Coordinates of C-alpha atoms in Angstrom, one line a residue:
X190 CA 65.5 256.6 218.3
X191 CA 64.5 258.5 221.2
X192 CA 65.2 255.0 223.3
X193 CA 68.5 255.1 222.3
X194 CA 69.1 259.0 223.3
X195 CA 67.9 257.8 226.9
X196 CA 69.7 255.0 227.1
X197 CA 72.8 257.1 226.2
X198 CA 71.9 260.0 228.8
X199 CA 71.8 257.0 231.5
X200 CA 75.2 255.7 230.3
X201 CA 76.7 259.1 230.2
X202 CA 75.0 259.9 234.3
X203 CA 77.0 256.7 234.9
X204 CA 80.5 257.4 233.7
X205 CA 79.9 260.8 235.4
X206 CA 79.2 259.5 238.5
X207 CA 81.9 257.0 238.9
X208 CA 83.9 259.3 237.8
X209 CA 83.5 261.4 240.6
X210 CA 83.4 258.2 243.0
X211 CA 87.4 258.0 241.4
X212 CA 88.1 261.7 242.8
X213 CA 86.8 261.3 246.3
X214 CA 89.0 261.5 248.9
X215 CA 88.7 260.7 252.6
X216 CA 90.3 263.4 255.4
X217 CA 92.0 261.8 258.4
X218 CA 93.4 264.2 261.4
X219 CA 95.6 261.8 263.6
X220 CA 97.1 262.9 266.8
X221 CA 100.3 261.5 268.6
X222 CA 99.9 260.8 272.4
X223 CA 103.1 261.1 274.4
X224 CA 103.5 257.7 276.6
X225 CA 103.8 257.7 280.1
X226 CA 106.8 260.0 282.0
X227 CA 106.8 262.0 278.7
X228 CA 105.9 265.9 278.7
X229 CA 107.2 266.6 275.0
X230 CA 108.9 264.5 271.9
X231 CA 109.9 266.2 268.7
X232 CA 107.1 265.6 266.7
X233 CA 108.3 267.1 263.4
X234 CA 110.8 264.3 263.1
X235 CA 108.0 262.0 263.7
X236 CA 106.3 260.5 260.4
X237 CA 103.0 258.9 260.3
X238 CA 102.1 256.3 257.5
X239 CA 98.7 255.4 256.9
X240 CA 98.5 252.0 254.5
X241 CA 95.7 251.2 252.3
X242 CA 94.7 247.8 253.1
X243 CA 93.1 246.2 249.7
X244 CA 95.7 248.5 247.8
X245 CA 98.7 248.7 249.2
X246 CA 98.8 252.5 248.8
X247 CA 101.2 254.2 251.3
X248 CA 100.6 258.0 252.7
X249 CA 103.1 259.2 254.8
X250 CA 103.7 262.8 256.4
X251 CA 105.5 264.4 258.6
X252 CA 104.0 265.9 262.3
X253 CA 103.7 269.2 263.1
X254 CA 105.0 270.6 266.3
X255 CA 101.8 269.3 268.2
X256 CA 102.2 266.0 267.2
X257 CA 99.1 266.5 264.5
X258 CA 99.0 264.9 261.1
X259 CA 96.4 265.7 258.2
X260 CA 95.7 262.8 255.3
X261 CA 93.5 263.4 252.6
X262 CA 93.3 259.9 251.4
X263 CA 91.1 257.5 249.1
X264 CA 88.2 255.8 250.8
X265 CA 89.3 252.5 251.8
X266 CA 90.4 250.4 255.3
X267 CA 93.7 251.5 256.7
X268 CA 96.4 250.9 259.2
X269 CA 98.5 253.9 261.1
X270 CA 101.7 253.5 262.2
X271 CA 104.6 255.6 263.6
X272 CA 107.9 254.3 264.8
X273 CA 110.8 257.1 265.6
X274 CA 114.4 256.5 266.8
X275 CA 115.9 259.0 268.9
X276 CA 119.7 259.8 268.8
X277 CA 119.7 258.6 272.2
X278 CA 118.8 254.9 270.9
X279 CA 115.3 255.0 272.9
X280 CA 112.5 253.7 270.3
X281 CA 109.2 255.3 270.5
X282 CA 106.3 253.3 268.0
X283 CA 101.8 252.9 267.7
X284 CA 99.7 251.5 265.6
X285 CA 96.4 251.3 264.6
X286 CA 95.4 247.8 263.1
X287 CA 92.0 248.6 261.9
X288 CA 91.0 252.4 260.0
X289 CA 87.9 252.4 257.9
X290 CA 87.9 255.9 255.7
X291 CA 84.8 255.4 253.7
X292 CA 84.0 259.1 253.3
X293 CA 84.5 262.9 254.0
X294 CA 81.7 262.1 256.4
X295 CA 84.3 260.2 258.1
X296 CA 85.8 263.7 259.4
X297 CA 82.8 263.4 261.7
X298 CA 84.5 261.1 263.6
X299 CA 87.0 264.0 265.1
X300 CA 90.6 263.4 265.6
X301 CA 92.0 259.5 265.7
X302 CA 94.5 259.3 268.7
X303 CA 97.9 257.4 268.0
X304 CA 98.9 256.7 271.1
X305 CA 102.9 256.5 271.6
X306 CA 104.7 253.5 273.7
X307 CA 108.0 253.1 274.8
X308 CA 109.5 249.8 273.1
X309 CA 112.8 248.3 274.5
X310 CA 115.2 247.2 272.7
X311 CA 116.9 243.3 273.3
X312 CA 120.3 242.1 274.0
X313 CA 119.2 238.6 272.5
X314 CA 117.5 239.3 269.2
X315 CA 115.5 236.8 267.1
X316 CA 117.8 236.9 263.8
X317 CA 116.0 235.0 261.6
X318 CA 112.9 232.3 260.9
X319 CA 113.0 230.2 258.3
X320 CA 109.5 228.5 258.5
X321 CA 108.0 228.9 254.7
X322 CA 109.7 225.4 253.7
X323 CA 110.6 224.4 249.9
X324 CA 109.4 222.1 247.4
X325 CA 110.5 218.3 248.1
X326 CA 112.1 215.6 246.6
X327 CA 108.9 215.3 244.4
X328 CA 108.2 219.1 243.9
X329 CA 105.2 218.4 246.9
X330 CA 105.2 220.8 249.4
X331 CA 107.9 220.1 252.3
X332 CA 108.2 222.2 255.7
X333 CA 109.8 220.0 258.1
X334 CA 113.1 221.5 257.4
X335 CA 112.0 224.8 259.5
X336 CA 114.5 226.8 262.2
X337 CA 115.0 230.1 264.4
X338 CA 118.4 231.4 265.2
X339 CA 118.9 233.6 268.3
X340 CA 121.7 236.1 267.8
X341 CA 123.2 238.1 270.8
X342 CA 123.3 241.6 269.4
X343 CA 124.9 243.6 272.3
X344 CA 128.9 243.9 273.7
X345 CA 128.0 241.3 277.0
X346 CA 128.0 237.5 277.4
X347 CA 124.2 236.2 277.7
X348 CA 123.2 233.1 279.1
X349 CA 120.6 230.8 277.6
X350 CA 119.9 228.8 280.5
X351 CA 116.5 228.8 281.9
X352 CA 114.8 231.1 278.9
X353 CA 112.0 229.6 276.9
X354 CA 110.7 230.1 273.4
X355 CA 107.1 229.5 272.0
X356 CA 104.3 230.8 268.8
X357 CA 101.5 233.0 270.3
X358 CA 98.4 231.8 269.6
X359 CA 96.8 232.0 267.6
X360 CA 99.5 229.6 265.6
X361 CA 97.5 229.8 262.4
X362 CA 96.3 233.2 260.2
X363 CA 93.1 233.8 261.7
X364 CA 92.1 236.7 263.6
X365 CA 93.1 236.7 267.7
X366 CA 90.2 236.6 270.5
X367 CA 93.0 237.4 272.9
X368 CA 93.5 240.7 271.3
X369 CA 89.6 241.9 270.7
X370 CA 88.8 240.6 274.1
X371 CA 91.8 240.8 276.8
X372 CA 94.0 243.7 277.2
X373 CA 96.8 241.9 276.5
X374 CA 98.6 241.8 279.5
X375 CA 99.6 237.9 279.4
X376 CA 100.8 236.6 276.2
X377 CA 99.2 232.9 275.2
X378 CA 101.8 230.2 274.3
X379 CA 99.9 228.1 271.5
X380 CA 100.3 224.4 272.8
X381 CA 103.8 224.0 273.6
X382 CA 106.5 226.0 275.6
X383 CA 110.2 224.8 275.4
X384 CA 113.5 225.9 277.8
X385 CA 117.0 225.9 277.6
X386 CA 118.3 223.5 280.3
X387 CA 121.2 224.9 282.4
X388 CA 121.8 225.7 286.0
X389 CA 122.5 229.6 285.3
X390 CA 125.5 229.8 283.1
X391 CA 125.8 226.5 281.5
X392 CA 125.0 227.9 278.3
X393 CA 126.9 231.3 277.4
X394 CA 126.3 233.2 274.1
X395 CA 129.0 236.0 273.8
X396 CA 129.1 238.9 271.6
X397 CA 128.1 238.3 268.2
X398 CA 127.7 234.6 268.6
X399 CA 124.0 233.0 267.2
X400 CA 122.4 229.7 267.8
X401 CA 120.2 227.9 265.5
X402 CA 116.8 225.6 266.8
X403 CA 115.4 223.3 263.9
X404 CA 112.3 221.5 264.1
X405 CA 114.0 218.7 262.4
X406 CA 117.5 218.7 263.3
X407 CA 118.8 216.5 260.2
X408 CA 120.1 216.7 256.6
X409 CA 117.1 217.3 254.8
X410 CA 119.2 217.4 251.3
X411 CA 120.7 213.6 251.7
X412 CA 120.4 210.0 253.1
X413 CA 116.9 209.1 253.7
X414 CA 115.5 212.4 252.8
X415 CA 117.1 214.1 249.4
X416 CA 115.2 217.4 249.7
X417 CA 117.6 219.1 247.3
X418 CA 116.1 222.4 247.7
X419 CA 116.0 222.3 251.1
X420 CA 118.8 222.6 254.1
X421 CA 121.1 220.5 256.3
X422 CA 120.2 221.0 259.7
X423 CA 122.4 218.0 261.1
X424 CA 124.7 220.4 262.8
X425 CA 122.7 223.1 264.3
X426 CA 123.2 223.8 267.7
X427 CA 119.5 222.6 269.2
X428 CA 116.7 220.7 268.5
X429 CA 112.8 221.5 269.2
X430 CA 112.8 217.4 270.3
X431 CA 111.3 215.5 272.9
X432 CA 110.8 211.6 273.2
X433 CA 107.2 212.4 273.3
X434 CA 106.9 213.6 269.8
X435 CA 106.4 210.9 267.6
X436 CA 107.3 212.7 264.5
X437 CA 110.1 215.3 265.4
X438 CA 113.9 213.8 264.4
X439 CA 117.7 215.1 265.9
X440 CA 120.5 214.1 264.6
X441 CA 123.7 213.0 267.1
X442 CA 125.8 216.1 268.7
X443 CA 122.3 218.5 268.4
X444 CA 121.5 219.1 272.0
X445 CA 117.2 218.5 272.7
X446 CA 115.3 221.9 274.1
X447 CA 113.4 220.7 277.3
X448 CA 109.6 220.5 276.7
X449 CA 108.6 222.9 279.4
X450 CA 104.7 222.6 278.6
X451 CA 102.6 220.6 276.8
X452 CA 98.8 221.7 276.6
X453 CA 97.6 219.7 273.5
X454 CA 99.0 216.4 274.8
X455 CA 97.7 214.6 271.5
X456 CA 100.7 216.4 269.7
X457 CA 103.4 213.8 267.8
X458 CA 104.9 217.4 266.3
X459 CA 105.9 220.3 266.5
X460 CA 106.1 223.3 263.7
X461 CA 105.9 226.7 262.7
X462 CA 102.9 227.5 260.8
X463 CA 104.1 228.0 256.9
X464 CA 102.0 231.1 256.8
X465 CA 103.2 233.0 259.6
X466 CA 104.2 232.2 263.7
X467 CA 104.4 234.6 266.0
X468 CA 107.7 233.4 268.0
X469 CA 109.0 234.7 270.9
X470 CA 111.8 234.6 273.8
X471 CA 110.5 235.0 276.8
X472 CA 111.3 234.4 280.5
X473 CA 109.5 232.6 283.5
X474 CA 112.0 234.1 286.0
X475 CA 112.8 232.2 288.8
X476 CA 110.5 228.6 288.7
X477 CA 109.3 227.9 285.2
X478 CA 108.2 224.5 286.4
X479 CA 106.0 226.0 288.7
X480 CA 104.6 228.5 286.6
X481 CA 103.6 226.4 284.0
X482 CA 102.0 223.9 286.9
X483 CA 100.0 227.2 288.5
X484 CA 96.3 226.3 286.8
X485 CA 95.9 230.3 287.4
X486 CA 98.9 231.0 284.6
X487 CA 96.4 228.8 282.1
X488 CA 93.3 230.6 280.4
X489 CA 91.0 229.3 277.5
X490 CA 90.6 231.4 274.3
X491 CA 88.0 234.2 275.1
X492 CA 84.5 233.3 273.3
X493 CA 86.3 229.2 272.5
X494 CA 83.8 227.1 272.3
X495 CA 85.8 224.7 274.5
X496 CA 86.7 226.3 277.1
X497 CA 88.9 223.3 278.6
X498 CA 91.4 224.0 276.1
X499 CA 94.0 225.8 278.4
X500 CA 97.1 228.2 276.9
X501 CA 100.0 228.8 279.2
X502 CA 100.1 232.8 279.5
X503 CA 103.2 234.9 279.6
X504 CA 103.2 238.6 281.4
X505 CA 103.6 240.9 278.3
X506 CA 107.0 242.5 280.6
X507 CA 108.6 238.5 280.6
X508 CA 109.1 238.6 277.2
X509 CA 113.0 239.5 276.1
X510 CA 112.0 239.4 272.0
X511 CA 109.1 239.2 269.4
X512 CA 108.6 238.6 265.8
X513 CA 105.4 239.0 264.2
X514 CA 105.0 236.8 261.1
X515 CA 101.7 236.8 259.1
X516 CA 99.9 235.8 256.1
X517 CA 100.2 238.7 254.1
X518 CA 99.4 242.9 254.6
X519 CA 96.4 242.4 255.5
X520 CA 96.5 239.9 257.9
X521 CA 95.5 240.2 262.0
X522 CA 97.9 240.9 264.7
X523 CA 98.3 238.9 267.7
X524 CA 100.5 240.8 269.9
X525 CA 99.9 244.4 271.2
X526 CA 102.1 247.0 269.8
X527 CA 104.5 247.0 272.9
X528 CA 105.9 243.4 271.5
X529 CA 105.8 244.4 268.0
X530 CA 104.8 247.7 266.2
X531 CA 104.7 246.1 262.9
X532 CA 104.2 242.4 261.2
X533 CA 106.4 241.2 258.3
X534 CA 105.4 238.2 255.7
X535 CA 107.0 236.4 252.9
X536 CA 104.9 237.8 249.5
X537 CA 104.2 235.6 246.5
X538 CA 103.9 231.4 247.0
X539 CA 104.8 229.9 249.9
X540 CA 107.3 226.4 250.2
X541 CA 109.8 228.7 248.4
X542 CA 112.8 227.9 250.5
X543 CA 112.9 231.8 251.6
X544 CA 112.9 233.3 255.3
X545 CA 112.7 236.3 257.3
X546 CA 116.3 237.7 258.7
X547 CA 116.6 240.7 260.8
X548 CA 118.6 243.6 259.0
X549 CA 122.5 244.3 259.5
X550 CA 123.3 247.9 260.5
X551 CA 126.9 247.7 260.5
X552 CA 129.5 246.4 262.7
X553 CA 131.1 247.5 266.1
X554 CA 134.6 245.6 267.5
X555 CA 134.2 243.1 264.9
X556 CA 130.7 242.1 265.2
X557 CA 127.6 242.5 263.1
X558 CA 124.8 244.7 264.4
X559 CA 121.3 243.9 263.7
X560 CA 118.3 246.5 263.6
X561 CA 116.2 246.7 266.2
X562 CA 113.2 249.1 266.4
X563 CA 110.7 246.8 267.7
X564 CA 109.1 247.0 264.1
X565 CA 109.6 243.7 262.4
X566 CA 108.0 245.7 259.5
X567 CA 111.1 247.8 259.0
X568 CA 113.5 245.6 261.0
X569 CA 113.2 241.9 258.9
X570 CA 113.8 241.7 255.2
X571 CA 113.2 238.3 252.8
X572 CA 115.6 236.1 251.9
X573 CA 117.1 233.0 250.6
X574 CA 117.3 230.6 254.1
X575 CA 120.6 231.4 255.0
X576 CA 121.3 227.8 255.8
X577 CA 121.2 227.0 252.2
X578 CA 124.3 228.9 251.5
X579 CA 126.6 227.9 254.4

């Protein structure tokens, strides 16, 4: 009997106690720094969102005049983020990846600095990436159906000639050396970099006009292929195809991006990794060719252990648009906050035939406006691939 009353104090210490494990909360002061050339920002229209990383619990609050936010929050690993619009269009954004709130003894740590950046904002936007593929002709897991379209979101004619796109390496979902041991100011190219061809205005986007990129620039739903589920990419606009790429296919009238750069010669394709690329559009100014040639504009991964392996780096400043696709919530960055303040992901299974498109704000003369905060968090939404319906 009196083994049983002990065992049931012990079991009654232990409810108690987690009990009060439930109840803790963790206390978080977080203070906005003003970016470069700034002496004051309205803070109290400024909102801070701290997300719980395992749970997917969201905190947000509002700043005080000093830029000064206070969380009590459970214990757990976090990300902060701000992004703010103001009326004059100018987008201010930070983030902090990685916040671990164990304890109140974290308040020991003082006050965590949010540090505020200037993002631009891009004529030519990336609209949409459709790189999660479908299930194939016998329900197996297809993805060489995947594209990019570029959309020209402002009121003046842009030319595509000379500008190059590429994924940021890492291409796959683990987390970036470049961005725990470089500062980020050159952006890596995984493997290859491809151009537009054109003299200088060759190749015109105007006003509301988009151009679409496949991998695969066929009809994936007919003739040799019958991918019902998936899309026909026989007339898009370009192709990511080059003779030395055993495995890519274009289909006649789809005009072949130039292969700028090649560092992982051994390459007979080329695709988007189904969990997540980091794409951008980026520049080389005035001689591509002889950038990419400069063996000083190729690094190694920091801590690789082969160091031979070179990535063609891009000045963070060259790049014109960024789109940070990942894994899942919880998943690394691999581009500072300056390309993209946020990261956005396709939930649930992958090979689902869905994609990431930027959102429409409205329309001006005619043509559709897309948002454009420099926060693919708030700016992309998921849906359908849009291919599928046209």
């Amino acid at each position: 009997m009196k083994k049983g009353f002990y065992l049931l104090l012990v079991l009654v210490f232990f409810l108690a106690s987690c009990s009060e494990d439930g109840n803790r909360s963790s206390s978080v002061h977080i203070q906005l720094l003003l970016p470069e050339g700034y002496s004051t920002l309205p803070y109290e229209e400024m909102e801070v969102t701290l997300t719980n990383k395992d749970q997917g619990t969201v905190y947000s609050l509002h700043c005080s005049s000093t830029g000064q936010a206070l969380f009590s929050v459970e214990p757990g690993y976090y990300a902060a983020s701000v992004h703010y619009q103001a009326a004059s269009g100018l987008v201010f954004s930070g983030r902090i990846e990685s916040l671990s709130l164990l304890s109140d003894q974290d308040e020991a740590q003082g006050v965590i600095e949010l540090p505020l950046s200037l993002a631009k904002t891009s004529a030519l936007v990336i609209k949409e990436i459709y790189f999660g593929g479908c299930k194939g002709l016998n329900n197996e897991e297809y993805k060489d159906d995947q594209y990019v379209t570029l959309y020209n979101n402002s009121d003046q004619t842009i030319y595509l000639d000379g500008l190059c796109l590429g994924i940021v390496d890492p291409g796959n979902n683990l987390e970036s050396p470049w961005m725990n041991y470089t500062d980020m100011k050159r952006i890596p190219v995984n493997d290859l970099t491809w151009q537009f061809p054109g003299s200088g205005k060759e190749y015109p986007l105007a006003p509301g006009e988009e151009i679409t990129i496949a991998t695969n620039a066929v009809d994936h739903t007919s003739g040799e292929y019958q991918h019902a589920n998936s899309v026909d990419l026989s007339g898009v606009d370009w192709g990511f195809w080059d003779v030395s790429l055993g495995r890519q296919t274009i289909a006649a009238g789809v005009k072949p991006m130039t292969l700028l750069a090649n560092l992982n010669p051994s390459l007979v394709m080329y695709s988007l990794p189904v969990f997540g690329p980091t794409f951008m559009v980026f520049s080389l100014q005035d001689s591509p060719e002889e950038y990419v040639q400069d063996p000083d504009n190729r690094e190694p991964r920091p801590k690789a252990s082969n160091q031979e392996k070179r990535y063609l780096m891009v000045p963070q400043e060259w790049v014109i648009d960024c789109i940070e696709c990942v894994k899942d919530v919880n998943s690394p960055k691999r581009v500072p906050n300056g390309l993209d303040n946020g990261k956005c992901y396709i939930p649930g299974d992958r090979y689902s035939g869905r994609s990431i498109i930027r959102k429409k704000t409205g329309t001006t003369d005619g043509r559709a406006v897309y948002q454009d905060t420099n926060n693919s968090a708030e700016d992309m939404e998921v849906t359908l691939a849009t291919l599928k319906t046209k």
